[in-house]
Short mmCIF file of C-alpha atoms in Angstrom, two decimals:
data_model
loop_
_atom_site.label_atom_id
_atom_site.label_comp_id
_atom_site.label_asym_id
_atom_site.label_seq_id
_atom_site.Cartn_x
_atom_site.Cartn_y
_atom_site.Cartn_z
CA UNK A 176 25.65 88.29 171.42
CA UNK A 177 25.98 91.44 169.57
CA UNK A 178 27.37 89.61 166.49
CA UNK A 179 30.20 92.16 166.16
CA UNK A 180 31.66 90.94 169.09
CA UNK A 181 31.61 87.73 168.22
CA UNK A 182 32.77 88.38 164.53
CA UNK A 183 36.00 90.52 167.04
CA UNK A 184 36.07 87.11 168.67
CA UNK A 185 36.51 84.83 165.33
CA UNK A 186 38.95 86.94 163.80
CA UNK A 187 41.28 86.50 166.57
CA UNK A 188 40.52 82.58 167.02
CA UNK A 189 40.63 81.92 163.02
CA UNK A 190 44.38 83.98 163.36
CA UNK A 191 44.57 79.92 165.89
CA UNK A 192 45.22 76.45 165.17
CA UNK A 193 42.60 75.54 165.39
CA UNK A 194 41.92 73.01 168.57
CA UNK A 195 43.54 75.75 170.33
CA UNK A 196 41.28 78.40 169.74
CA UNK A 197 38.47 75.34 170.76
CA UNK A 198 40.19 75.04 173.86
CA UNK A 199 39.93 78.87 174.61
CA UNK A 200 36.11 78.91 173.90
CA UNK A 201 35.33 76.35 176.62
CA UNK A 202 38.37 78.19 178.58
CA UNK A 203 36.34 81.06 178.15
CA UNK A 204 32.26 80.49 178.27
CA UNK A 205 32.86 78.34 181.49
CA UNK A 206 34.59 81.48 183.58
CA UNK A 207 31.48 82.99 181.57
CA UNK A 208 29.29 81.73 182.77
CA UNK A 209 30.93 81.47 186.06
CA UNK A 210 31.08 85.93 185.93
CA UNK A 211 27.42 85.34 185.57
CA UNK A 212 28.26 87.41 182.17
CA UNK A 213 26.53 85.68 179.42
CA UNK A 214 22.64 86.64 180.74
CA UNK A 215 24.06 89.55 180.31
CA UNK A 216 25.25 89.60 177.04
CA UNK A 217 22.56 87.43 175.40
CA UNK A 218 19.32 87.90 174.80
CA UNK A 219 16.51 85.26 176.23
CA UNK A 220 16.64 82.38 174.20
CA UNK A 221 13.36 80.95 172.53
CA UNK A 222 10.60 79.54 173.80
CA UNK A 223 9.28 76.90 171.27
CA UNK A 224 9.33 74.21 174.52
CA UNK A 225 7.90 70.34 172.20
CA UNK A 226 8.35 67.68 173.97
CA UNK A 227 9.71 64.44 171.96
CA UNK A 228 10.81 60.85 173.81
CA UNK A 229 8.91 61.49 177.27
CA UNK A 230 11.30 64.94 177.30
CA UNK A 231 10.42 68.44 177.16
CA UNK A 232 12.61 70.71 175.64
CA UNK A 233 12.56 74.68 175.70
CA UNK A 234 12.91 74.71 172.16
CA UNK A 235 14.19 72.77 168.83
CA UNK A 236 17.62 73.65 169.02
CA UNK A 237 20.32 71.75 170.43
CA UNK A 238 24.29 71.21 170.22
CA UNK A 239 25.30 68.70 168.62
CA UNK A 240 28.20 66.09 170.97
CA UNK A 241 32.14 67.04 170.09
CA UNK A 242 32.55 70.92 171.19
CA UNK A 243 31.00 70.19 175.22
CA UNK A 244 33.78 67.03 175.29
CA UNK A 245 34.65 66.59 179.39
CA UNK A 246 30.86 67.53 179.94
CA UNK A 247 31.75 71.04 182.31
CA UNK A 248 31.14 73.45 179.77
CA UNK A 249 27.24 72.76 178.53
CA UNK A 250 26.25 75.39 181.58
CA UNK A 251 26.40 78.17 179.95
CA UNK A 252 26.12 76.48 175.55
CA UNK A 253 22.32 76.55 177.68
CA UNK A 254 22.55 79.74 178.16
CA UNK A 255 23.77 81.19 174.47
CA UNK A 256 19.95 80.02 173.49
CA UNK A 257 20.92 76.35 172.87
CA UNK A 258 16.57 74.29 173.85
CA UNK A 259 19.41 70.98 175.02
CA UNK A 260 23.14 70.14 174.60
CA UNK A 261 24.82 66.64 174.12
CA UNK A 262 28.03 66.47 175.77
CA UNK A 263 30.66 63.62 174.29
CA UNK A 264 31.71 61.48 173.50
CA UNK A 265 32.37 60.24 176.69
CA UNK A 266 34.23 56.52 177.20
CA UNK A 267 34.74 53.93 179.67
CA UNK A 268 38.36 55.30 179.91
CA UNK A 269 39.98 58.53 179.16
CA UNK A 270 41.93 58.47 176.18
CA UNK A 271 44.27 61.06 174.28
CA UNK A 272 42.44 60.45 171.19
CA UNK A 273 44.84 60.98 167.35
CA UNK A 274 48.40 62.77 166.79
CA UNK A 275 47.94 66.19 167.04
CA UNK A 276 46.58 68.47 164.37
CA UNK A 277 43.72 67.01 164.04
CA UNK A 278 41.43 69.60 163.66
CA UNK A 279 41.35 71.30 160.18
CA UNK A 280 38.81 74.17 159.24
CA UNK A 281 37.71 74.82 155.78
CA UNK A 282 37.39 78.46 156.14
CA UNK A 283 36.01 78.84 152.50
CA UNK A 284 33.63 76.48 152.87
CA UNK A 285 31.49 76.43 155.95
CA UNK A 286 33.82 73.26 156.66
CA UNK A 287 35.22 71.11 159.64
CA UNK A 288 36.92 68.22 159.24
CA UNK A 289 38.71 66.71 162.36
CA UNK A 290 40.67 63.58 163.32
CA UNK A 291 40.00 64.06 166.63
CA UNK A 292 39.95 60.29 168.10
CA UNK A 293 37.28 60.63 170.41
CA UNK A 294 39.73 62.94 173.09
CA UNK A 295 37.73 62.32 176.91
CA UNK A 296 38.66 62.25 180.29
CA UNK A 297 36.60 59.09 180.55
CA UNK A 298 33.05 58.46 181.53
CA UNK A 299 33.57 58.95 185.45
CA UNK A 300 35.62 62.39 185.43
CA UNK A 301 32.53 63.47 182.20
CA UNK A 302 29.56 62.31 185.16
CA UNK A 303 31.65 64.12 187.91
CA UNK A 304 31.43 67.39 185.44
CA UNK A 305 27.95 67.06 185.19
CA UNK A 306 27.11 66.33 188.67
CA UNK A 307 28.69 69.50 189.81
CA UNK A 308 26.63 71.98 186.85
CA UNK A 309 23.81 70.15 188.16
CA UNK A 310 24.48 70.64 192.59
CA UNK A 311 24.96 74.86 190.82
CA UNK A 312 21.79 74.69 189.35
CA UNK A 313 22.76 75.75 185.91
CA UNK A 314 22.34 72.25 184.39
CA UNK A 315 20.28 72.77 181.03
CA UNK A 316 16.91 72.08 180.43
CA UNK A 317 17.54 68.64 179.04
CA UNK A 318 21.19 67.04 178.71
CA UNK A 319 21.56 63.94 176.12
CA UNK A 320 25.24 62.22 177.28
CA UNK A 321 27.00 61.06 173.96
CA UNK A 322 28.80 57.30 174.93
CA UNK A 323 31.32 55.33 172.50
CA UNK A 324 33.70 52.13 173.69
CA UNK A 325 37.29 52.66 173.93
CA UNK A 326 39.46 52.61 170.74
CA UNK A 327 41.11 50.06 171.64
CA UNK A 328 37.84 48.20 173.04
CA UNK A 329 37.88 45.61 169.88
CA UNK A 330 34.05 45.62 168.25
CA UNK A 331 33.39 41.67 170.10
CA UNK A 332 34.31 43.32 173.53
CA UNK A 333 32.26 46.64 172.47
CA UNK A 334 29.02 46.08 174.38
CA UNK A 335 30.02 46.07 177.81
CA UNK A 336 32.59 49.69 176.86
CA UNK A 337 29.12 50.49 176.05
CA UNK A 338 27.25 49.33 179.33
CA UNK A 339 29.64 50.53 181.63
CA UNK A 340 28.85 54.09 180.24
CA UNK A 341 25.29 53.43 179.81
CA UNK A 342 24.89 52.80 184.05
CA UNK A 343 26.64 55.33 185.09
CA UNK A 344 25.17 58.43 183.03
CA UNK A 345 22.13 56.53 183.57
CA UNK A 346 21.76 59.02 187.20
CA UNK A 347 23.42 62.44 185.33
CA UNK A 348 21.62 62.28 181.89
CA UNK A 349 17.85 63.01 180.03
CA UNK A 350 18.77 60.38 177.53
CA UNK A 351 22.17 59.06 176.59
CA UNK A 352 23.34 58.61 173.04
CA UNK A 353 24.73 55.79 171.90
CA UNK A 354 28.07 56.96 168.47
CA UNK A 355 29.24 53.51 166.77
CA UNK A 356 29.10 55.95 163.46
CA UNK A 357 32.39 57.66 164.32
CA UNK A 358 34.98 58.02 161.46
CA UNK A 359 38.06 59.02 163.74
CA UNK A 360 37.82 55.35 165.75
CA UNK A 361 39.69 52.01 163.73
CA UNK A 362 36.45 49.46 162.85
CA UNK A 363 34.17 51.40 165.13
CA UNK A 364 31.76 52.29 161.93
CA UNK A 365 31.74 48.02 161.65
CA UNK A 366 29.60 48.94 164.28
CA UNK A 367 26.18 49.83 162.37
CA UNK A 368 25.88 46.72 160.35
CA UNK A 369 22.22 45.46 160.39
CA UNK A 370 23.15 42.11 163.06
CA UNK A 371 26.07 43.68 165.27
CA UNK A 372 23.90 46.66 165.34
CA UNK A 373 20.66 44.69 166.97
CA UNK A 374 23.25 42.62 169.24
CA UNK A 375 24.38 46.29 170.34
CA UNK A 376 20.60 47.00 170.67
CA UNK A 377 19.51 43.77 172.22
CA UNK A 378 22.07 44.44 175.18
CA UNK A 379 21.59 47.89 176.07
CA UNK A 380 17.64 47.67 175.38
CA UNK A 381 17.48 44.95 178.42
CA UNK A 382 20.20 46.94 180.83
CA UNK A 383 17.77 50.10 180.58
CA UNK A 384 14.83 48.05 181.32
CA UNK A 385 16.64 47.10 184.10
CA UNK A 386 17.69 50.74 185.23
CA UNK A 387 14.97 52.57 184.74
CA UNK A 388 13.09 49.29 187.40
CA UNK A 389 15.34 49.34 189.50
CA UNK A 390 15.68 53.57 189.63
CA UNK A 391 11.94 54.26 188.80
CA UNK A 392 13.98 56.55 186.47
CA UNK A 393 13.66 55.77 182.12
CA UNK A 394 16.75 57.50 180.31
CA UNK A 395 16.09 57.20 176.57
CA UNK A 396 18.20 55.71 173.86
CA UNK A 397 19.47 57.12 170.27
CA UNK A 398 21.58 55.60 168.52
CA UNK A 399 23.82 57.88 165.65
CA UNK A 400 23.81 57.44 162.62
CA UNK A 401 26.52 57.36 159.33
CA UNK A 402 25.93 59.48 156.56
CA UNK A 403 28.08 56.86 155.02
CA UNK A 404 25.55 54.33 153.70
CA UNK A 405 23.40 52.90 150.62
CA UNK A 406 19.61 52.78 150.87
CA UNK A 407 20.06 48.07 151.85
CA UNK A 408 22.00 49.33 155.17
CA UNK A 409 19.43 52.13 155.76
CA UNK A 410 16.66 49.45 155.14
CA UNK A 411 18.77 46.63 157.19
CA UNK A 412 19.46 48.91 160.29
CA UNK A 413 15.72 51.43 160.12
CA UNK A 414 13.85 47.06 160.41
CA UNK A 415 16.69 46.48 164.07
CA UNK A 416 15.04 50.37 165.05
CA UNK A 417 11.97 49.09 164.89
CA UNK A 418 12.19 46.03 166.46
CA UNK A 419 14.30 46.87 169.33
CA UNK A 420 11.83 49.80 169.88
CA UNK A 421 14.38 52.65 170.16
CA UNK A 422 13.55 56.37 171.27
CA UNK A 423 15.10 57.62 169.14
CA UNK A 424 18.00 58.88 166.58
CA UNK A 425 20.48 61.04 165.52
CA UNK A 426 21.03 61.81 161.70
CA UNK A 427 23.55 61.88 161.31
CA UNK A 428 27.62 61.79 162.31
CA UNK A 429 30.33 62.95 160.05
CA UNK A 430 31.75 62.60 156.79
CA UNK A 431 34.69 60.51 155.19
CA UNK A 432 33.86 61.32 151.42
CA UNK A 433 35.47 65.01 150.45
CA UNK A 434 32.51 66.66 148.95
CA UNK A 435 32.67 69.82 147.93
CA UNK A 436 35.88 70.82 149.73
CA UNK A 437 38.20 68.58 146.94
CA UNK A 438 40.44 71.70 146.74
CA UNK A 439 41.41 72.63 150.18
CA UNK A 440 44.37 71.86 151.19
CA UNK A 441 42.90 69.82 154.45
CA UNK A 442 40.85 68.14 151.46
CA UNK A 443 44.09 65.12 152.59
CA UNK A 444 43.80 65.20 155.88
CA UNK A 445 42.30 61.83 157.67
CA UNK A 446 38.88 62.09 159.65
CA UNK A 447 35.15 63.23 159.79
CA UNK A 448 33.70 66.37 158.05
CA UNK A 449 31.47 68.05 158.59
CA UNK A 450 29.70 71.57 158.17
CA UNK A 451 27.68 73.24 154.82
CA UNK A 452 28.83 70.19 152.23
CA UNK A 453 27.82 67.45 154.52
CA UNK A 454 24.30 69.54 154.03
CA UNK A 455 22.58 66.85 151.28
CA UNK A 456 23.88 64.02 152.23
CA UNK A 457 22.61 64.32 155.87
CA UNK A 458 19.32 65.34 154.80
CA UNK A 459 19.92 62.59 152.97
CA UNK A 460 20.04 60.46 155.22
CA UNK A 461 17.41 61.52 157.16
CA UNK A 462 14.45 61.10 154.64
CA UNK A 463 15.63 57.91 154.03
CA UNK A 464 15.75 56.43 157.69
CA UNK A 465 12.51 59.18 158.53
CA UNK A 466 10.90 57.42 155.81
CA UNK A 467 11.51 53.99 156.66
CA UNK A 468 10.80 54.78 160.20
CA UNK A 469 6.90 56.18 159.30
CA UNK A 470 3.94 55.31 161.46
CA UNK A 471 6.93 54.04 164.43
CA UNK A 472 7.13 55.98 167.29
CA UNK A 473 10.58 56.65 166.83
CA UNK A 474 11.11 60.68 166.31
CA UNK A 475 15.09 62.19 164.48
CA UNK A 476 17.09 64.52 165.76
CA UNK A 477 18.48 66.38 161.94
CA UNK A 478 22.49 67.28 162.24
CA UNK A 479 25.21 67.88 159.73
CA UNK A 480 24.99 71.81 157.50
CA UNK A 481 23.39 73.66 159.09
CA UNK A 482 25.10 76.93 158.27
CA UNK A 483 21.77 79.09 158.63
CA UNK A 484 18.00 79.50 159.38
CA UNK A 485 16.45 77.60 155.87
CA UNK A 486 18.67 74.35 156.88
CA UNK A 487 16.47 73.72 160.09
CA UNK A 488 12.73 74.61 158.58
CA UNK A 489 14.56 72.07 155.82
CA UNK A 490 15.34 69.28 158.39
CA UNK A 491 12.28 69.66 160.59
CA UNK A 492 10.30 69.51 157.36
CA UNK A 493 12.54 66.59 156.03
CA UNK A 494 11.06 64.45 158.88
CA UNK A 495 13.25 65.65 162.06
CA UNK A 496 11.73 65.82 165.42
CA UNK A 497 15.15 68.68 166.61
CA UNK A 498 18.15 69.59 165.08
CA UNK A 499 21.74 69.94 166.06
CA UNK A 500 24.14 72.21 165.04
CA UNK A 501 28.01 72.31 165.36
CA UNK A 502 30.49 73.43 162.87
CA UNK A 503 27.61 76.64 162.28
CA UNK A 504 28.05 77.29 165.39
CA UNK A 505 31.55 77.42 165.25
CA UNK A 506 31.23 79.92 162.39
CA UNK A 507 27.98 81.78 162.85
CA UNK A 508 28.21 81.98 166.93
CA UNK A 509 24.79 82.00 169.16
CA UNK A 510 23.34 84.86 166.39
CA UNK A 511 22.30 81.23 165.05
CA UNK A 512 21.43 79.23 167.30
CA UNK A 513 18.59 81.76 167.62
CA UNK A 514 18.19 82.60 164.51
CA UNK A 515 16.91 78.73 163.89
CA UNK A 516 15.26 78.00 166.39
CA UNK A 517 13.05 81.32 165.92
CA UNK A 518 12.79 80.20 162.20
CA UNK A 519 11.11 76.71 163.31
CA UNK A 520 9.32 78.19 165.33
CA UNK A 521 7.99 80.19 163.33
CA UNK A 522 7.86 78.07 159.80
CA UNK A 523 7.02 75.00 162.22
CA UNK A 524 4.55 75.38 164.28
CA UNK A 525 3.88 72.37 166.76
CA UNK A 526 1.18 70.46 166.18
#
């Protein structure tokens, strides 16, 4: 997309409430997809194919979960140059999320604070949306489905929610991402303690084996971790991931800290911080897990704070096999996707 066109659209959207702008953008992307306008506006996506978790990915830059909450816009995002798209988070039952306002821009810092609360239409509708996209022959080459528990499900019963979502998503997902680290759901991060994570992963891996045997299709399971962990918790979780042969890891979710936006009026809002201020913290977590998992077959997807091509390259060099973008896409548009994919292709050739 011509940067001038994107900047015009951005100047209009940034005058609106952030959540209103998000809804309008998603509607606009779906309309442009239906009218077949995106191929006319976008150059051919960067080709830098690599195989990760047994999946052939066209290039190493993906869309992080959180933008396509209803799983109904993945076809449009694929045409914007992403090598893979992760939709959701989806929960067993629909949930409206937290009261508004719940989404805030910190424009000078290229950051976003969100307290959305995993608003989504539920796994059944999300899967139907993906099914419709696949029937139309428009689904991304690689589609991840991000799942979690409902906010009112106690942690003691969380495994049942994850299992329900996993079973529902299995036929349409290329991989399934387990979100147990979102700071916008009360007590969800307690599931990331080593003991509770081991219990959850044990159940999910057992069901993965059962579903693979029943369907003849294997869907990798990945877990998305928080950037707000100490060395001890990272070490303990890495041992759990090794023991249960996790298929992949996403580093990281948003942070509850306000480093880099302390003086912004939105800093007082609750929720997770994403964007440029998260970059160093996310990279530290990525590097720590890469060190702990060295010698294993667990690839890492690096996400958090990518706002320029050099950021994406550094995540690959720090140990990531793939990267994802969220806030950087909002601030810089499709041009950032292409620039990152091209920079990774040139600087980090596939061996």
